[in-house]
PDB file of C-alpha atoms in Angstrom:
ATOM      1  CA  ASP A   1      92.643  94.729  92.823  1.00  0.00           C
ATOM      2  CA  ALA A   2      95.742  94.458  95.070  1.00  0.00           C
ATOM      3  CA  LEU A   3      99.167  95.849  94.264  1.00  0.00           C
ATOM      4  CA  ALA A   4     102.455  95.391  96.124  1.00  0.00           C
ATOM      5  CA  VAL A   5     105.529  97.627  96.208  1.00  0.00           C
ATOM      6  CA  ALA A   6     108.856  96.440  97.609  1.00  0.00           C
ATOM      7  CA  LEU A   7     111.757  98.841  98.114  1.00  0.00           C
ATOM      8  CA  PRO A   8     114.323  96.545  99.779  1.00  0.00           C
ATOM      9  CA  GLU A   9     117.121  99.137  99.632  1.00  0.00           C
ATOM     10  CA  LEU A  10     115.437 102.270 100.930  1.00  0.00           C
ATOM     11  CA  ALA A  11     118.614 104.399 101.200  1.00  0.00           C
ATOM     12  CA  ARG A  12     119.570 103.574  97.604  1.00  0.00           C
ATOM     13  CA  THR A  13     116.034 104.261  96.344  1.00  0.00           C
ATOM     14  CA  GLY A  14     116.053 107.573  98.208  1.00  0.00           C
ATOM     15  CA  ALA A  15     119.394 108.555  96.673  1.00  0.00           C
ATOM     16  CA  LEU A  16     118.129 107.745  93.157  1.00  0.00           C
ATOM     17  CA  LEU A  17     115.125 110.005  93.802  1.00  0.00           C
ATOM     18  CA  LYS A  18     117.326 112.796  95.243  1.00  0.00           C
ATOM     19  CA  HIS A  19     116.351 112.135  98.884  1.00  0.00           C
ATOM     20  CA  SER A  20     119.500 111.505 100.897  1.00  0.00           C
ATOM     21  CA  LEU A  21     119.021 108.866 103.619  1.00  0.00           C
ATOM     22  CA  PRO A  22     122.561 107.992 104.826  1.00  0.00           C
ATOM     23  CA  PHE A  23     121.488 108.055 108.489  1.00  0.00           C
ATOM     24  CA  LEU A  24     119.128 105.083 108.169  1.00  0.00           C
ATOM     25  CA  ASP A  25     119.920 101.913 110.081  1.00  0.00           C
ATOM     26  CA  LYS A  26     120.719  98.955 107.837  1.00  0.00           C
ATOM     27  CA  PRO A  27     118.847  97.125 106.508  1.00  0.00           C
ATOM     28  CA  ALA A  28     116.312  99.770 105.535  1.00  0.00           C
ATOM     29  CA  ALA A  29     113.291  98.763 103.465  1.00  0.00           C
ATOM     30  CA  LEU A  30     109.712  99.731 102.661  1.00  0.00           C
ATOM     31  CA  TYR A  31     106.974  97.265 101.728  1.00  0.00           C
ATOM     32  CA  VAL A  32     103.486  98.413 100.756  1.00  0.00           C
ATOM     33  CA  LEU A  33     100.389  96.377  99.889  1.00  0.00           C
ATOM     34  CA  VAL A  34      97.370  98.313  98.611  1.00  0.00           C
ATOM     35  CA  ASP A  35      93.991  96.681  97.993  1.00  0.00           C
ATOM     36  CA  GLY A  36      91.364  98.426  95.876  1.00  0.00           C
ATOM     37  CA  LEU A  37      87.745  98.713  96.991  1.00  0.00           C
ATOM     38  CA  ARG A  38      84.464  98.313  95.137  1.00  0.00           C
ATOM     39  CA  GLY A  39      86.010  96.087  92.462  1.00  0.00           C
ATOM     40  CA  SER A  40      88.302  98.837  91.246  1.00  0.00           C
ATOM     41  CA  ALA A  41      92.082  99.019  91.201  1.00  0.00           C
ATOM     42  CA  LEU A  42      92.177 102.771  90.424  1.00  0.00           C
ATOM     43  CA  ALA A  43      92.829 103.978  93.979  1.00  0.00           C
ATOM     44  CA  ALA A  44      95.124 101.021  94.724  1.00  0.00           C
ATOM     45  CA  GLU A  45      97.267 101.834  91.702  1.00  0.00           C
ATOM     46  CA  PHE A  46      97.278 105.542  92.581  1.00  0.00           C
ATOM     47  CA  CYS A  47      98.437 104.821  96.146  1.00  0.00           C
ATOM     48  CA  ALA A  48     100.938 102.083  95.273  1.00  0.00           C
ATOM     49  CA  LYS A  49     102.672 104.318  92.738  1.00  0.00           C
ATOM     50  CA  ARG A  50     102.781 107.363  95.015  1.00  0.00           C
ATOM     51  CA  PHE A  51     103.211 106.411  98.692  1.00  0.00           C
ATOM     52  CA  HIS A  52     107.001 106.552  98.506  1.00  0.00           C
ATOM     53  CA  THR A  53     106.832 110.049  96.960  1.00  0.00           C
ATOM     54  CA  TYR A  54     105.206 111.275 100.181  1.00  0.00           C
ATOM     55  CA  PHE A  55     107.216 109.162 102.617  1.00  0.00           C
ATOM     56  CA  LEU A  56     110.781 109.560 101.301  1.00  0.00           C
ATOM     57  CA  PRO A  57     110.898 113.395 101.413  1.00  0.00           C
ATOM     58  CA  LEU A  58     109.574 113.357 104.992  1.00  0.00           C
ATOM     59  CA  LEU A  59     112.114 110.710 105.976  1.00  0.00           C
ATOM     60  CA  SER A  60     114.947 112.594 104.238  1.00  0.00           C
ATOM     61  CA  ASN A  61     114.065 115.825 106.065  1.00  0.00           C
ATOM     62  CA  SER A  62     113.911 114.144 109.468  1.00  0.00           C
ATOM     63  CA  PRO A  63     116.618 114.981 112.021  1.00  0.00           C
ATOM     64  CA  GLY A  64     118.737 111.818 111.815  1.00  0.00           C
ATOM     65  CA  GLN A  65     117.986 108.921 114.182  1.00  0.00           C
ATOM     66  CA  LEU A  66     114.215 108.499 114.479  1.00  0.00           C
ATOM     67  CA  SER A  67     112.387 107.400 117.596  1.00  0.00           C
ATOM     68  CA  ASP A  68     109.540 104.915 117.183  1.00  0.00           C
ATOM     69  CA  GLU A  69     107.058 107.760 117.714  1.00  0.00           C
ATOM     70  CA  ASP A  70     108.776 109.909 115.068  1.00  0.00           C
ATOM     71  CA  LEU A  71     108.671 107.046 112.562  1.00  0.00           C
ATOM     72  CA  VAL A  72     104.970 106.452 113.186  1.00  0.00           C
ATOM     73  CA  GLY A  73     104.375 110.203 112.825  1.00  0.00           C
ATOM     74  CA  LEU A  74     106.159 110.269 109.444  1.00  0.00           C
ATOM     75  CA  ILE A  75     104.148 107.309 108.188  1.00  0.00           C
ATOM     76  CA  ASN A  76     100.917 108.919 109.354  1.00  0.00           C
ATOM     77  CA  GLU A  77     101.845 112.250 107.735  1.00  0.00           C
ATOM     78  CA  ALA A  78     102.709 110.505 104.447  1.00  0.00           C
ATOM     79  CA  LEU A  79      99.392 108.615 104.488  1.00  0.00           C
ATOM     80  CA  GLU A  80      97.470 111.827 105.182  1.00  0.00           C
ATOM     81  CA  GLY A  81      99.207 113.569 102.261  1.00  0.00           C
ATOM     82  CA  LEU A  82      98.493 110.614  99.996  1.00  0.00           C
ATOM     83  CA  ASP A  83      94.849 110.625 101.101  1.00  0.00           C
ATOM     84  CA  ARG A  84      94.510 114.333 100.265  1.00  0.00           C
ATOM     85  CA  ALA A  85      96.005 113.719  96.809  1.00  0.00           C
ATOM     86  CA  LEU A  86      93.725 110.717  96.250  1.00  0.00           C
ATOM     87  CA  LEU A  87      90.666 112.809  97.104  1.00  0.00           C
ATOM     88  CA  GLU A  88      91.696 115.307  94.413  1.00  0.00           C
ATOM     89  CA  SER A  89      92.276 112.613  91.774  1.00  0.00           C
ATOM     90  CA  ALA A  90      90.001 110.803  89.334  1.00  0.00           C
ATOM     91  CA  ALA A  91      90.278 107.709  91.582  1.00  0.00           C
ATOM     92  CA  ARG A  92      88.682 109.459  94.584  1.00  0.00           C
ATOM     93  CA  TYR A  93      85.519 107.339  94.537  1.00  0.00           C
ATOM     94  CA  ALA A  94      87.301 104.002  94.185  1.00  0.00           C
ATOM     95  CA  GLY A  95      88.932 103.737  97.632  1.00  0.00           C
ATOM     96  CA  ALA A  96      91.683 101.483  98.931  1.00  0.00           C
ATOM     97  CA  GLY A  97      93.018  99.823 102.048  1.00  0.00           C
ATOM     98  CA  ALA A  98      96.719  99.472 102.771  1.00  0.00           C
ATOM     99  CA  ALA A  99      99.250  97.559 104.815  1.00  0.00           C
ATOM    100  CA  LEU A 100     102.854  98.633 105.004  1.00  0.00           C
ATOM    101  CA  ALA A 101     106.069  97.775 106.774  1.00  0.00           C
ATOM    102  CA  VAL A 102     109.090  99.997 107.266  1.00  0.00           C
ATOM    103  CA  VAL A 103     112.242  98.167 108.318  1.00  0.00           C
ATOM    104  CA  LEU A 104     115.044 100.206 109.903  1.00  0.00           C
ATOM    105  CA  GLY A 105     117.803  97.997 111.245  1.00  0.00           C
ATOM    106  CA  ARG A 106     116.311  95.814 113.985  1.00  0.00           C
ATOM    107  CA  ARG A 107     113.096  97.855 114.128  1.00  0.00           C
ATOM    108  CA  VAL A 108     109.985  97.369 112.045  1.00  0.00           C
ATOM    109  CA  ALA A 109     106.887  99.553 111.916  1.00  0.00           C
ATOM    110  CA  VAL A 110     103.885  97.688 110.541  1.00  0.00           C
ATOM    111  CA  CYS A 111     100.744  99.641 109.736  1.00  0.00           C
ATOM    112  CA  THR A 112      97.298  98.835 108.445  1.00  0.00           C
ATOM    113  CA  LEU A 113      94.642 101.114 107.065  1.00  0.00           C
ATOM    114  CA  GLY A 114      91.164 100.071 105.973  1.00  0.00           C
ATOM    115  CA  ASP A 115      90.337  96.415 105.359  1.00  0.00           C
ATOM    116  CA  CYS A 116      93.935  95.182 105.068  1.00  0.00           C
ATOM    117  CA  ARG A 117      95.208  92.886 107.797  1.00  0.00           C
ATOM    118  CA  VAL A 118      98.723  91.909 108.846  1.00  0.00           C
ATOM    119  CA  LEU A 119      99.920  88.910 110.795  1.00  0.00           C
ATOM    120  CA  LEU A 120     103.166  89.492 112.704  1.00  0.00           C
ATOM    121  CA  CYS A 121     105.089  86.356 113.639  1.00  0.00           C
ATOM    122  CA  SER A 122     108.113  86.011 115.862  1.00  0.00           C
ATOM    123  CA  PRO A 123     109.997  83.080 117.373  1.00  0.00           C
ATOM    124  CA  ASP A 124     109.624  82.952 121.156  1.00  0.00           C
ATOM    125  CA  GLN A 125     112.108  80.353 122.359  1.00  0.00           C
ATOM    126  CA  ALA A 126     110.691  76.993 121.176  1.00  0.00           C
ATOM    127  CA  ARG A 127     107.411  78.271 119.684  1.00  0.00           C
ATOM    128  CA  TRP A 128     106.145  81.077 117.473  1.00  0.00           C
ATOM    129  CA  GLN A 129     104.066  84.006 118.698  1.00  0.00           C
ATOM    130  CA  ALA A 130     101.615  85.674 116.321  1.00  0.00           C
ATOM    131  CA  ARG A 131      99.548  88.831 116.541  1.00  0.00           C
ATOM    132  CA  THR A 132      97.025  90.110 114.022  1.00  0.00           C
ATOM    133  CA  LEU A 133      97.071  93.827 113.260  1.00  0.00           C
ATOM    134  CA  ALA A 134      93.853  95.275 111.936  1.00  0.00           C
ATOM    135  CA  ASP A 135      92.423  98.753 111.496  1.00  0.00           C
ATOM    136  CA  GLY A 136      91.521 100.226 114.864  1.00  0.00           C
ATOM    137  CA  ALA A 137      93.657  97.828 116.939  1.00  0.00           C
ATOM    138  CA  SER A 138      95.531  99.087 119.988  1.00  0.00           C
ATOM    139  CA  GLY A 139      93.148 102.001 120.469  1.00  0.00           C
ATOM    140  CA  ARG A 140      93.917 103.680 117.142  1.00  0.00           C
ATOM    141  CA  THR A 141      91.102 104.465 114.779  1.00  0.00           C
ATOM    142  CA  ALA A 142      92.870 104.723 111.445  1.00  0.00           C
ATOM    143  CA  LEU A 143      96.451 103.556 111.793  1.00  0.00           C
ATOM    144  CA  ASP A 144      98.013 100.697 113.744  1.00  0.00           C
ATOM    145  CA  CYS A 145     101.773 100.696 113.974  1.00  0.00           C
ATOM    146  CA  SER A 146     104.042  98.463 115.992  1.00  0.00           C
ATOM    147  CA  SER A 147     107.779  98.495 116.398  1.00  0.00           C
ATOM    148  CA  PRO A 148     110.038  96.440 118.615  1.00  0.00           C
ATOM    149  CA  ALA A 149     110.090  97.768 122.138  1.00  0.00           C
ATOM    150  CA  THR A 150     113.358  98.874 123.672  1.00  0.00           C
ATOM    151  CA  ASP A 151     112.141  97.601 127.044  1.00  0.00           C
ATOM    152  CA  ALA A 152     113.106  93.946 127.538  1.00  0.00           C
ATOM    153  CA  ASP A 153     109.819  93.279 129.360  1.00  0.00           C
ATOM    154  CA  ALA A 154     107.571  94.373 126.499  1.00  0.00           C
ATOM    155  CA  SER A 155     107.110  92.942 123.043  1.00  0.00           C
ATOM    156  CA  PRO A 156     104.811  94.187 120.274  1.00  0.00           C
ATOM    157  CA  LEU A 157     104.492  90.611 119.065  1.00  0.00           C
ATOM    158  CA  ASP A 158     103.029  89.064 122.184  1.00  0.00           C
ATOM    159  CA  GLY A 159     100.536  91.834 122.891  1.00  0.00           C
ATOM    160  CA  THR A 160     102.277  93.211 125.991  1.00  0.00           C
ATOM    161  CA  HIS A 161     103.566  96.346 124.274  1.00  0.00           C
ATOM    162  CA  PRO A 162     101.646  99.412 125.490  1.00  0.00           C
TER     163      PRO A 162
END
């Protein structure tokens, strides 16, 4: 029921699909995991094959360097567009959950939607810190995104990020 999509060279993928992304920090990558609901892979397949077709045009049309908030907004807008398309498709009753990560240079936005869960791990001096991301975490009801904080006192991985 689960499908994974890995686009490890996002700028190159964008160029091949006629979406110029030269402004992206390197490395730039997109990873998507979609899990079908109710024993069906229909919605998972629909979403896995199409998420990038909603995200890349939005990213290409963005005004250069993206803030963390802008990146989260683009991801949310792409997911909303994908959801509208899913509701109009033959797979509308199947349903799916998703987890995705967008890597832009030293930043990463990790998002979950539905029943998918993500475990973020990071070395913290001599030991590892881990934080589980799940739907509704951090006060959000449908989308949880984290990216490295620019403030040295806050870290999305140890739970101190606002």
